[in-house]
Coordinates of C-alpha atoms in Angstrom, one line a residue:
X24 CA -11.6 19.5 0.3
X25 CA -9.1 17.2 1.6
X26 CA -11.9 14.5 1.2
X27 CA -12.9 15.2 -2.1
X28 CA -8.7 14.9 -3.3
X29 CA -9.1 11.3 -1.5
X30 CA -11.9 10.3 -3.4
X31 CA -10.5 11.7 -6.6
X32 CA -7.2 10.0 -6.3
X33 CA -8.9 6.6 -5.0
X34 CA -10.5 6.3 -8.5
X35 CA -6.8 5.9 -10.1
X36 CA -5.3 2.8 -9.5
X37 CA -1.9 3.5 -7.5
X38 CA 0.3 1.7 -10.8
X39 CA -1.6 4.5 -13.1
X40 CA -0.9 7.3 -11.1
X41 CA 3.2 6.0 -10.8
X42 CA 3.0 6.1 -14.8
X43 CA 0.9 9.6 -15.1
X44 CA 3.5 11.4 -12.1
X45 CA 7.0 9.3 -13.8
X46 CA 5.2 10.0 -17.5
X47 CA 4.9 14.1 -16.6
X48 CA 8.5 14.0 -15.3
X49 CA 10.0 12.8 -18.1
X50 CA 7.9 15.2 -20.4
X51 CA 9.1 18.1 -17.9
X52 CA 13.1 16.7 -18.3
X53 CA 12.6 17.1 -22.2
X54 CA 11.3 20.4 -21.7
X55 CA 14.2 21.1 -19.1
X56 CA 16.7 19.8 -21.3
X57 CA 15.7 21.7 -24.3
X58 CA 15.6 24.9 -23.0
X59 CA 19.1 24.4 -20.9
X60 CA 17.8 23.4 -17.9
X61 CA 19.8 20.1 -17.7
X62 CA 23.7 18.7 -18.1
X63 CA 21.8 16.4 -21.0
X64 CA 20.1 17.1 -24.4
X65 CA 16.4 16.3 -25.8
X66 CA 18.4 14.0 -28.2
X67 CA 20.4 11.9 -25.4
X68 CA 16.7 12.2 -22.9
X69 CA 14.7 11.2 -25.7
X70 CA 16.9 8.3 -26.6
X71 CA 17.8 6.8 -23.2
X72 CA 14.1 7.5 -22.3
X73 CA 12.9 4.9 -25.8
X74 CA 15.0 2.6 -24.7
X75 CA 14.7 1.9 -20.9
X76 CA 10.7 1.6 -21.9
X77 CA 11.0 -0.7 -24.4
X78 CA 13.5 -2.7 -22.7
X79 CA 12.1 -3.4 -19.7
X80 CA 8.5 -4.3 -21.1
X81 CA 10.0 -6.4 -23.4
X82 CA 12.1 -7.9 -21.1
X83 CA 9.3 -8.7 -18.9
X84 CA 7.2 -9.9 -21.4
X85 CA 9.7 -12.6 -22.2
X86 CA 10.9 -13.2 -18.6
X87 CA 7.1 -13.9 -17.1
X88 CA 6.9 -16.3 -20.6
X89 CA 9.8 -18.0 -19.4
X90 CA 8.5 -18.1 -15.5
X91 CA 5.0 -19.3 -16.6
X92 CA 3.3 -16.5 -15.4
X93 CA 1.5 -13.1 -16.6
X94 CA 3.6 -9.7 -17.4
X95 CA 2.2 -6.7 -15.6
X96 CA 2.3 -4.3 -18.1
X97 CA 1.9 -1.0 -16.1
X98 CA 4.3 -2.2 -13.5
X99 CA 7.2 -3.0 -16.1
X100 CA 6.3 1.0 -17.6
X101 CA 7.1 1.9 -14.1
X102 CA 10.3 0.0 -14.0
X103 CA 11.0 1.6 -17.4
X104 CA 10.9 5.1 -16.2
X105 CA 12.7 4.7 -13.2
X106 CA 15.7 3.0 -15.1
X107 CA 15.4 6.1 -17.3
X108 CA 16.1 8.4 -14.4
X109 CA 18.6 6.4 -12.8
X110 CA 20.9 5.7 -15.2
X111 CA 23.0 8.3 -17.2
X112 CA 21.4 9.5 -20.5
X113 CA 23.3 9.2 -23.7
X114 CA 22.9 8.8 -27.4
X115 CA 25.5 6.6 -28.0
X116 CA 24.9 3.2 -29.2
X117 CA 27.1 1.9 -26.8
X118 CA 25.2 3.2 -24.0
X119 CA 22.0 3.0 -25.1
X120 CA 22.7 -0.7 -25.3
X121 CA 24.3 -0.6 -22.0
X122 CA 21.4 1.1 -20.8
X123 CA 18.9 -1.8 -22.3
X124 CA 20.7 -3.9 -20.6
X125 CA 20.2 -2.5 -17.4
X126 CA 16.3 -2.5 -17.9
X127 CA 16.5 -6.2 -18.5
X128 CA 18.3 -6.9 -15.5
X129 CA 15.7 -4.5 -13.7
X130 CA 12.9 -7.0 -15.3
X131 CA 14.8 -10.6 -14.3
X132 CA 15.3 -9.3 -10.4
X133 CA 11.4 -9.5 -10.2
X134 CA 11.6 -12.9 -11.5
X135 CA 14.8 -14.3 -10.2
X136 CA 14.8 -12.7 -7.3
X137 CA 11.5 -13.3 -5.9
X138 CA 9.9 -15.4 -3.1
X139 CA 6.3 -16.4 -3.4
X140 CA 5.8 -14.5 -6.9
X141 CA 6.5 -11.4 -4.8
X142 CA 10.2 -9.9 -5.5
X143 CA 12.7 -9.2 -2.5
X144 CA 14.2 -6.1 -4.0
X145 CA 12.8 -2.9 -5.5
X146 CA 13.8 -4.0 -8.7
X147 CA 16.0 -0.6 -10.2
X148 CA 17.7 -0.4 -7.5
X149 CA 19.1 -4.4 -7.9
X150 CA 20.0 -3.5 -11.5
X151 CA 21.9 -0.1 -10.2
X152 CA 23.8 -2.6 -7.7
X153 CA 24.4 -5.2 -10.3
X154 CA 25.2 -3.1 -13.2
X155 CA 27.2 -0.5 -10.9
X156 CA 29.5 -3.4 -8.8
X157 CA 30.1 -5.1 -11.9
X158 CA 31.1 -1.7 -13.7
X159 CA 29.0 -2.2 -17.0
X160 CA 26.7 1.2 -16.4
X161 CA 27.0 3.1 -13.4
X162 CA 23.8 4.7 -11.6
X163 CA 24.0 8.5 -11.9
X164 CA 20.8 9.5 -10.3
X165 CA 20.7 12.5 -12.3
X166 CA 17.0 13.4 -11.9
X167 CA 18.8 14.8 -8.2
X168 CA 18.7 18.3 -10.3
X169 CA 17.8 21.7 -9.0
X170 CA 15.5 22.3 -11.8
X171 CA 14.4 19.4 -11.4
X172 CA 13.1 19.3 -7.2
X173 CA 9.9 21.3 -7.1
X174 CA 8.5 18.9 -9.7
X175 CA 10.3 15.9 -8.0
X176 CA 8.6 17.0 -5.4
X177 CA 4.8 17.5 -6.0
X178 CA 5.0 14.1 -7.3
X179 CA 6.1 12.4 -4.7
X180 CA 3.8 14.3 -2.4
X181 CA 1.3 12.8 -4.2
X182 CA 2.4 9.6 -4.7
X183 CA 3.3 9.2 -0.8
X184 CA -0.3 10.7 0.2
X185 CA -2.6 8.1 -1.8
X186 CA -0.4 5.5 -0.4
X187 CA -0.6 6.9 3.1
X188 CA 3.1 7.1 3.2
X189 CA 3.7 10.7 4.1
X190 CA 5.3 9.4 7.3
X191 CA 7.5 6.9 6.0
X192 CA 9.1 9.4 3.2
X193 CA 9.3 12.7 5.9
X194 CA 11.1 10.3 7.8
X195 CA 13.5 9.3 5.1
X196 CA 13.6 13.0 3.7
X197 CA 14.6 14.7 7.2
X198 CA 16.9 11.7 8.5
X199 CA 18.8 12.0 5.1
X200 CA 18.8 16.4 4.6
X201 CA 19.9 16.6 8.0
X202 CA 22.7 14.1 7.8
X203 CA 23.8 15.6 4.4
X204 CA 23.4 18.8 5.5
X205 CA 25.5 18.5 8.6
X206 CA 28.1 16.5 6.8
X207 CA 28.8 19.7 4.1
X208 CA 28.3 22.4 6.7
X209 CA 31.4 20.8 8.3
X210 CA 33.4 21.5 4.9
X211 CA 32.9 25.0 5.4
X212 CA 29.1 25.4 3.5
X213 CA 26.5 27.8 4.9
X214 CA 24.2 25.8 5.8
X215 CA 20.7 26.9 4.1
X216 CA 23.2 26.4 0.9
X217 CA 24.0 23.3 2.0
X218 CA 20.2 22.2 2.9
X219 CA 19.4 23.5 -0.5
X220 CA 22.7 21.1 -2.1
X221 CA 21.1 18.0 0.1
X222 CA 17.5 18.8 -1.6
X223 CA 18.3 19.7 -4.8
X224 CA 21.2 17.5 -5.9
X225 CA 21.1 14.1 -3.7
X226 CA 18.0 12.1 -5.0
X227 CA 16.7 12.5 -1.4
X228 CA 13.2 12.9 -2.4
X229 CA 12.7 10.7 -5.3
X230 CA 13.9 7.8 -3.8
X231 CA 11.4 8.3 -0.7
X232 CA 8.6 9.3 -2.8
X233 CA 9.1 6.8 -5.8
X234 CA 11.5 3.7 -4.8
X235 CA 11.5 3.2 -1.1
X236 CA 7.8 3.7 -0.7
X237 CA 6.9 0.8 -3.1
X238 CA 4.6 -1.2 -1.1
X239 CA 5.9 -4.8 -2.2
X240 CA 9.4 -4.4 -0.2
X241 CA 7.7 -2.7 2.5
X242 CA 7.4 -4.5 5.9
X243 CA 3.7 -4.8 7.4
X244 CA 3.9 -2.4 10.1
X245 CA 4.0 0.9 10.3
X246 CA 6.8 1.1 13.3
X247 CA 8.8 -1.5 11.0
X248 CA 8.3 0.7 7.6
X249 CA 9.5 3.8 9.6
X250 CA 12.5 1.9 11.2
X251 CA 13.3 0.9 7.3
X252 CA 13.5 4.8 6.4
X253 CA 15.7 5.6 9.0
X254 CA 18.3 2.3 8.5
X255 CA 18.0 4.0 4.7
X256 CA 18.3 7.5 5.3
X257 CA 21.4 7.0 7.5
X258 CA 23.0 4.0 4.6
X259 CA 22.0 6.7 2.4
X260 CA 23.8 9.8 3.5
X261 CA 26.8 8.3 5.5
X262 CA 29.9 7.5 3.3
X263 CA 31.2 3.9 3.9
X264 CA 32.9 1.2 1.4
X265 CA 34.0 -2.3 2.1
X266 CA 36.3 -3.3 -0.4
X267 CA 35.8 -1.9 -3.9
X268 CA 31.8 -1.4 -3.1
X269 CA 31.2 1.8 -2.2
X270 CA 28.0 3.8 -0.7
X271 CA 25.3 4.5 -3.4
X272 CA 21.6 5.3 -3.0
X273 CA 20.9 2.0 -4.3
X274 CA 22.9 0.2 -2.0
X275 CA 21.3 1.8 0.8
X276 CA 17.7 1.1 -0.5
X277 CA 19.0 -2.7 -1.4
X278 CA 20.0 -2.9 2.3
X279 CA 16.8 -1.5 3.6
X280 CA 14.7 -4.2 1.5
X281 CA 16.3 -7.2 2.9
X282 CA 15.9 -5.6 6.2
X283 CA 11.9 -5.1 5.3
X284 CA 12.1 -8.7 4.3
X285 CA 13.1 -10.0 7.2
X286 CA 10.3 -8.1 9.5
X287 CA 8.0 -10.0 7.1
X288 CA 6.1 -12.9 6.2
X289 CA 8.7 -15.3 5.2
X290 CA 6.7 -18.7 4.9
X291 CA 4.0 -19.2 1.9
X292 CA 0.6 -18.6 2.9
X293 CA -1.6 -21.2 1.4
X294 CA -5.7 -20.9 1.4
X295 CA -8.3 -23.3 0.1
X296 CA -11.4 -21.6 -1.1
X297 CA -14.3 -22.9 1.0
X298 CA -17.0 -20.8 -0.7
X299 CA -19.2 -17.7 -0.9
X300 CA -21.9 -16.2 1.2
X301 CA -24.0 -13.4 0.5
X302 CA -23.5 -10.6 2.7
X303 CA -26.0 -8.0 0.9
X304 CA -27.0 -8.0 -2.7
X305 CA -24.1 -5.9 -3.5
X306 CA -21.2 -7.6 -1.4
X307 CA -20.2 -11.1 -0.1
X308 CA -18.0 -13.2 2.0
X309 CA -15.4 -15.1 0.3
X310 CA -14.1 -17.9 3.3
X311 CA -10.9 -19.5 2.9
X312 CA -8.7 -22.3 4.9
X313 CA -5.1 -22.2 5.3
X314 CA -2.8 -25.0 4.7
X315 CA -1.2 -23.7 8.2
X316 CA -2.4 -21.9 10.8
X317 CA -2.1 -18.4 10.0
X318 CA -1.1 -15.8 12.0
X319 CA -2.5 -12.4 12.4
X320 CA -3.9 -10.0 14.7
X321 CA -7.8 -8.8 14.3
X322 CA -8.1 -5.1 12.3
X323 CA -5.1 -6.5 9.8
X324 CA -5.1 -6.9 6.1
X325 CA -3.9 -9.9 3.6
X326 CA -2.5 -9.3 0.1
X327 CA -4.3 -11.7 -1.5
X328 CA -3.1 -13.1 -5.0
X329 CA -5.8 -15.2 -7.8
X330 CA -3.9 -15.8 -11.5
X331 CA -5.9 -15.3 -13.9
X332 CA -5.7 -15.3 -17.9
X333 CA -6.6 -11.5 -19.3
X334 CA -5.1 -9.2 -16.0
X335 CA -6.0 -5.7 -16.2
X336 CA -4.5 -2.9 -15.7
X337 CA -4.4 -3.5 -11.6
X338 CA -3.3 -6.5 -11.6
X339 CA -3.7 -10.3 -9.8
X340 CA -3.3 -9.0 -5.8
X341 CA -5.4 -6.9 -3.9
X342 CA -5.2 -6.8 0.1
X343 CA -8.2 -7.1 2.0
X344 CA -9.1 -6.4 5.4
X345 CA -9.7 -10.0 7.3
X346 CA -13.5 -10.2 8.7
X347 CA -12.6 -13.2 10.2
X348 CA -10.7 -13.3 14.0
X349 CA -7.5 -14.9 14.7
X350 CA -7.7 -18.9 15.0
X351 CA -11.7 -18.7 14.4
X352 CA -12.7 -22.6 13.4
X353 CA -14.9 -22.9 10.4
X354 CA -17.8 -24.0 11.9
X355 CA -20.0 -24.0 8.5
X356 CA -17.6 -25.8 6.2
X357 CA -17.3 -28.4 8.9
X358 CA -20.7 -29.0 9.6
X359 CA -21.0 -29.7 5.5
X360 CA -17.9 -31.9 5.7
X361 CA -15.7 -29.9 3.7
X362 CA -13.0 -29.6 6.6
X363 CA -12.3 -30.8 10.2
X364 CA -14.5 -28.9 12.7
X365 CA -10.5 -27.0 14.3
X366 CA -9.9 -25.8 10.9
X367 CA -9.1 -22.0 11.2
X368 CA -11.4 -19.6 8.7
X369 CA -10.2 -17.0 7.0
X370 CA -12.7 -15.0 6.0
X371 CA -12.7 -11.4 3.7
X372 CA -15.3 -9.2 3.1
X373 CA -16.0 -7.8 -0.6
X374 CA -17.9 -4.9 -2.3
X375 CA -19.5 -6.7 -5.9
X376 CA -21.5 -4.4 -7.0
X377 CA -19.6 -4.0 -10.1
X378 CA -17.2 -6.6 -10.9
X379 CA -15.4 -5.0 -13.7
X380 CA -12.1 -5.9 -12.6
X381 CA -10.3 -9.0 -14.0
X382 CA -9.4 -9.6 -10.3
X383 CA -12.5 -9.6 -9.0
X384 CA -14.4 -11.7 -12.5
X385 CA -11.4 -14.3 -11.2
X386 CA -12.3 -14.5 -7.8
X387 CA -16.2 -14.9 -8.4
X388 CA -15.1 -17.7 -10.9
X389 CA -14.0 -19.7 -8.3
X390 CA -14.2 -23.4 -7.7
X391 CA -14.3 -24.3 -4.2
X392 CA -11.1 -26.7 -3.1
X393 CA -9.1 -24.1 -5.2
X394 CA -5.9 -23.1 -3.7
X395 CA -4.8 -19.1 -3.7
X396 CA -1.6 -17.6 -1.8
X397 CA -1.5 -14.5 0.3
X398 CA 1.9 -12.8 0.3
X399 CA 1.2 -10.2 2.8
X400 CA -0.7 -9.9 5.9
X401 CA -0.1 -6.3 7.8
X402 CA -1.4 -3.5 9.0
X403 CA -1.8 -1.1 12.5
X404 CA -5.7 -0.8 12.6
X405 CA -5.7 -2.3 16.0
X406 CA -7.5 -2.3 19.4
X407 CA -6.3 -0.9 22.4
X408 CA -5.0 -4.1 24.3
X409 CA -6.9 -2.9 27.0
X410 CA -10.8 -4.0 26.4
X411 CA -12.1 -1.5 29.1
X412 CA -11.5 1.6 26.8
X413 CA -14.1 3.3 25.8
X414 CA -14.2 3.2 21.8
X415 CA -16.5 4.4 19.0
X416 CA -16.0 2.8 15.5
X417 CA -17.5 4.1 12.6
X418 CA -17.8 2.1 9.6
X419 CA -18.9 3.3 6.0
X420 CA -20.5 0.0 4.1
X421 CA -17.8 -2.8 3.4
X422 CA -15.2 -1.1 5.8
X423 CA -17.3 -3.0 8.4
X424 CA -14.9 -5.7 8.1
X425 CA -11.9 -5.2 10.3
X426 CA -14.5 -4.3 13.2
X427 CA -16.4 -7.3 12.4
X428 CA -13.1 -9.6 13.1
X429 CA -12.4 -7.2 16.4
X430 CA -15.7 -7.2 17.8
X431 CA -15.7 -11.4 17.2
X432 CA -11.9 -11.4 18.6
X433 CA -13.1 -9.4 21.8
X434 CA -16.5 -11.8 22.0
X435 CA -15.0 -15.1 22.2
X436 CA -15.6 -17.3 25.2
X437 CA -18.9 -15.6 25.7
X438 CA -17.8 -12.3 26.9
X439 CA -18.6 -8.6 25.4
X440 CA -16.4 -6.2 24.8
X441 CA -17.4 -3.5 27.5
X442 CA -17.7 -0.3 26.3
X443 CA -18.4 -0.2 22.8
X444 CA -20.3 2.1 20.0
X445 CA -20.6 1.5 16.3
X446 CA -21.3 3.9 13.7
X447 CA -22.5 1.9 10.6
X448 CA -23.2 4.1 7.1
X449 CA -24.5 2.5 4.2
X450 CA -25.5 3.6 1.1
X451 CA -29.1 1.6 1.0
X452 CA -30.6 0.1 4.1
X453 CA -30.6 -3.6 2.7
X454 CA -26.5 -2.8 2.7
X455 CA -25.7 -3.6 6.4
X456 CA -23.1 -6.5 5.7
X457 CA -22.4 -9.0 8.7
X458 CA -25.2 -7.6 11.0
X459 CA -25.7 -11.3 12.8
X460 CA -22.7 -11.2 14.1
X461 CA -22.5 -7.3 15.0
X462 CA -25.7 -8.3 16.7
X463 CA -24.1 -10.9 18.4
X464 CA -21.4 -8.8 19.8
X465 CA -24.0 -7.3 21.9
X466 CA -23.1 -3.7 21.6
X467 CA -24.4 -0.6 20.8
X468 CA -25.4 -0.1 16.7
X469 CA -26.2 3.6 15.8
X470 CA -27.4 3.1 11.6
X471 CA -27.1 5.9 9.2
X472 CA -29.0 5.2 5.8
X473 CA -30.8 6.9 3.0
X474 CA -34.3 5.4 4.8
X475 CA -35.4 3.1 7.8
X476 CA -33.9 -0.2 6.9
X477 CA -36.8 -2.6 7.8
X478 CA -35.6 -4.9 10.8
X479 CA -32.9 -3.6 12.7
X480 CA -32.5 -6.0 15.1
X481 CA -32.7 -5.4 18.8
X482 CA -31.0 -2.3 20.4
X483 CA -30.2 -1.0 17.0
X484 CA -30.8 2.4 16.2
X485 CA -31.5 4.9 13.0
X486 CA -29.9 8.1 12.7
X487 CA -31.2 9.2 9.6
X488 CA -30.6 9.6 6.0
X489 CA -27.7 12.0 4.8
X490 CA -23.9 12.4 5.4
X491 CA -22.7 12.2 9.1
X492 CA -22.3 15.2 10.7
X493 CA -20.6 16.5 13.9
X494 CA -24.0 17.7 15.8
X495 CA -25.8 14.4 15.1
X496 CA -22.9 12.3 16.5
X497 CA -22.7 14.7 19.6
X498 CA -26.1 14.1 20.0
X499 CA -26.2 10.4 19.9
X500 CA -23.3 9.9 21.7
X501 CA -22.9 12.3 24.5
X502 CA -19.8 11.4 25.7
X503 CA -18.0 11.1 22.3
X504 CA -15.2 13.5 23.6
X505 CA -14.2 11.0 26.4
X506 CA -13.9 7.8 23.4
X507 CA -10.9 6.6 21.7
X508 CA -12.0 6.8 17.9
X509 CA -11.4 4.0 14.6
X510 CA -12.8 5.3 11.0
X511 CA -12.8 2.8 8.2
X512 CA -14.2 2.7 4.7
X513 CA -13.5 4.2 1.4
X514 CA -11.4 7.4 1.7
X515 CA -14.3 10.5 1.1
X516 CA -16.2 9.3 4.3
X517 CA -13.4 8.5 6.4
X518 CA -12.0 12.0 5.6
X519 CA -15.5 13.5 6.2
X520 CA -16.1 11.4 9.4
X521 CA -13.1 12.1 11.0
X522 CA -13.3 15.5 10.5
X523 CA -16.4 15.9 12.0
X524 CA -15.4 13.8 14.7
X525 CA -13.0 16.4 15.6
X526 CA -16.0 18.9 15.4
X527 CA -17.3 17.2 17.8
X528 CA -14.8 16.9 20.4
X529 CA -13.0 13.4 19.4
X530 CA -9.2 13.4 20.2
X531 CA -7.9 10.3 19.5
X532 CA -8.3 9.0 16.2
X533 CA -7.2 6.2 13.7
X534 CA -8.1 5.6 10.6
X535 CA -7.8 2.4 7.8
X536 CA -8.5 3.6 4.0
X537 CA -9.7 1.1 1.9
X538 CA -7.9 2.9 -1.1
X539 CA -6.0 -0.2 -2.1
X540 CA -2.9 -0.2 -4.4

């Protein structure tokens, strides 16, 4: 079940699913409001709702004009929404132009207040400060409503599980309702009344499920993203003020990005395209050289950004696992002159099969000696440091790659990593991307295709056709039980394999879901 909701939810792009939860929530508040539901009527909603959309996407429009660049469209509706349930509703000229305002400044903070093309601060929650601290339209959060929660709620449920964020925004949610709670049980509340007052009138829950879980002013790691939801939770739900500023949601959430920025990369990552190599006829190798040694740690990911004329719906970034280990020289592109023989490769593996993305039409387009910038490189998919522990990976068709840049990491120097078992699924047997240089790892390769791919190579073995299950990995790998366990690949079949790890005695697993954003 759970792996059939992942598969379903991985074929909607994580800016189309913001706009289809935000879009439902607003139609719900017009129903609300209608019926007497809400402090505000369908007129004032309906109004305030027009004009925070078409404020913001114009805005943007004209500010990435201005900046040279390319408006996301999807992300600006996004923007739009959120400014609509921020800000007060109203009907009255004056506010509705009060409230336009606000949605442009919403649009310029991801202009003006960017680094690398990537902006610093969750963009409605920099207009809230700005238009707040200056007194022109206050923030009144008034989606924190009663009738309002168990909707709020689903939502960001949703939201926060297809961006595997469920532990950043409990973390948030209980830091925050237990504060809150505490803080009016001391006034005399009971306190399931005053759990219920934190829940259902503090925007406790859509903040965490909509604006502190935005992945561009998250920081990489996942002990780092959970240390941002705490510093939020407790700026969020603990009165203070210096001077005439005084403690709002946004404020706290503000705080909290700078604080994510700082964990971050904070120096422009610069790669020169090297070239292409075929991995499988449905999937290739795109290698890269960075203007400066880059840092990262084998099983992490790279946002990886390619303008382009005509973006689509998802946009110019995607993040990437990196095939490639840390400080790996180039040996290929050297040999053909292209770069010194200590250049450091970075290297991503790709699925092709069908390029229908503008993203991915722009990076097959390119030339080689083009340069591309990564903003982000992240992620906890990583080893144990200790390369005597006993480890099965399982890998289903391009998720290959973060193992591929492990298994090199742990190989260097001539070594093998000493205890090792790989699972590889593939969907055809001529799909088993990087298998020289699994070979060369010199582990043990268990294969599970529709048919016998023709040459395994040496010490490779078949498993059969059909979906892995927990008897045939018990049977190939009798000491499963006793093995610390990595999943990786699209989200159905590392749902499916982890479960039927479990089945078959695994207790230690982690997984990387190559869902994207």
């Amino acid at each position: 079940m759970i792996a059939r909701i992942d598969t379903l939810l991985g074929r909607v792009t994580m800016y189309r699913l913001m706009v289809l939860v935000l879009g439902a929530l607003a139609v719900i508040a017009l129903i609300a409001g209608a019926i007497g539901q809400l402090f505000y009527t369908p007129l004032q909603l309906g109004l305030s709702l027009v004009v925070a959309i078409a404020a913001t996407m114009v805005s943007s429009w004209v500010f990435a004009l201005a900046f040279r660049t390319r408006a996301h469209l999807e992300s600006s509706l996004i923007t739009g929404l959120l400014v609509f349930f921020v800000f007060l509703p109203t009907a009255s000229p004056g506010g509705l132009l009060l409230l336009a305002l606000s949605g442009v400044v919403a649009s310029a903070s991801k202009f003006v207040l960017a680094i690398r093309g990537r902006h610093v601060l969750n963009p409605v929650a920099a207009a809230a400060v700005i238009m707040t601290v200056t007194t022109l339209n206050l923030s009144g959060w008034w989606i924190a409503n009663p009738a309002m929660l168990p909707f709020v709620a689903v939502g960001a449920l949703l939201v926060l599980y297809r961006t595997r964020r469920l532990a950043l925004g409990l973390t948030f949610v209980v830091i925050s309702a237990a504060i809150v709670t505490v803080r009016l049980v001391a006034l005399g509340q009971p306190v399931l009344d005053s759990l219920w007052l934190a829940l259902g009138s503090f925007p406790i829950v859509f903040l965490a499920g909509f604006m502190l879980s935005e992945p561009l002013t998250l920081p990489p790691r996942r002990w780092q993203q959970l240390a941002v939801a705490a510093i939020v939770a407790v700026l969020f739900s603990v009165p203070f003020s210096f001077g005439p500023v005084y403690s709002t949601p946004e404020i706290a959430l503000v705080v909290g990005n700078v604080v994510a920025f700082a964990f971050g990369q904070r120096r422009s990552i610069r790669l020169r395209y090297l070239g292409t190599r075929s991995l499988t006829p449905s999937s290739a190798a795109f290698d890269f050289e960075p203007a400066a040694p880059l840092r990262f740690r084998a099983g992490q990911y790279l946002e990886l950004t390619v303008p382009h004329r005509g973006v689509d719906s998802r946009g110019s970034r995607r993040m990437f696992s990196i095939a490639s280990a840390p400080a790996v020289p180039a040996p290929a592109a050297a040999a053909a002159g292209a770069v010194p023989t200590d250049a450091q490769l970075v290297s991503v593996g790709i699925k092709l099969s069908q390029p229908s993305s503008s993203f991915k039409k722009a990076l097959l387009s390119l030339e080689p000696g083009v340069v591309v910038r990564s903003t982000w490189v992240g992620g906890d998919f990583l080893l144990p440091a200790d390369p005597t522990v006993p480890l099965l990976l399982a890998a289903g068709g391009i998720g290959i790659t973060p193992f591929v840049s492990q298994l090199a990491e742990r190989s260097r120097g001539g070594s093998r990593p000493s205890d090792v078992v790989l699972v590889y699924s593939v969907s055809a047997p001529d799909e088993l991307a990087y298998a020289p240089e699994l070979a060369a790892a010199g582990i043990r390769v268990l294969v599970a295709a529709p048919s016998l791919p023709p040459s395994l190579p040496e010490g490779w073995e078949y498993l059969g056709p059909g979906r892995l299950t927990a008897d045939a990995l018990s049977a190939a790998v009798g000491d499963l039980s006793s093995r610390r366990a990595y999943v990786s690949g699209p989200p159905g079949f590392v749902d499916h394999v982890a479960t039927q790890l479990r089945r078959a005695g695994a207790h230690r697993i982690r997984t990387d879901h190559f869902s994207g954003y």
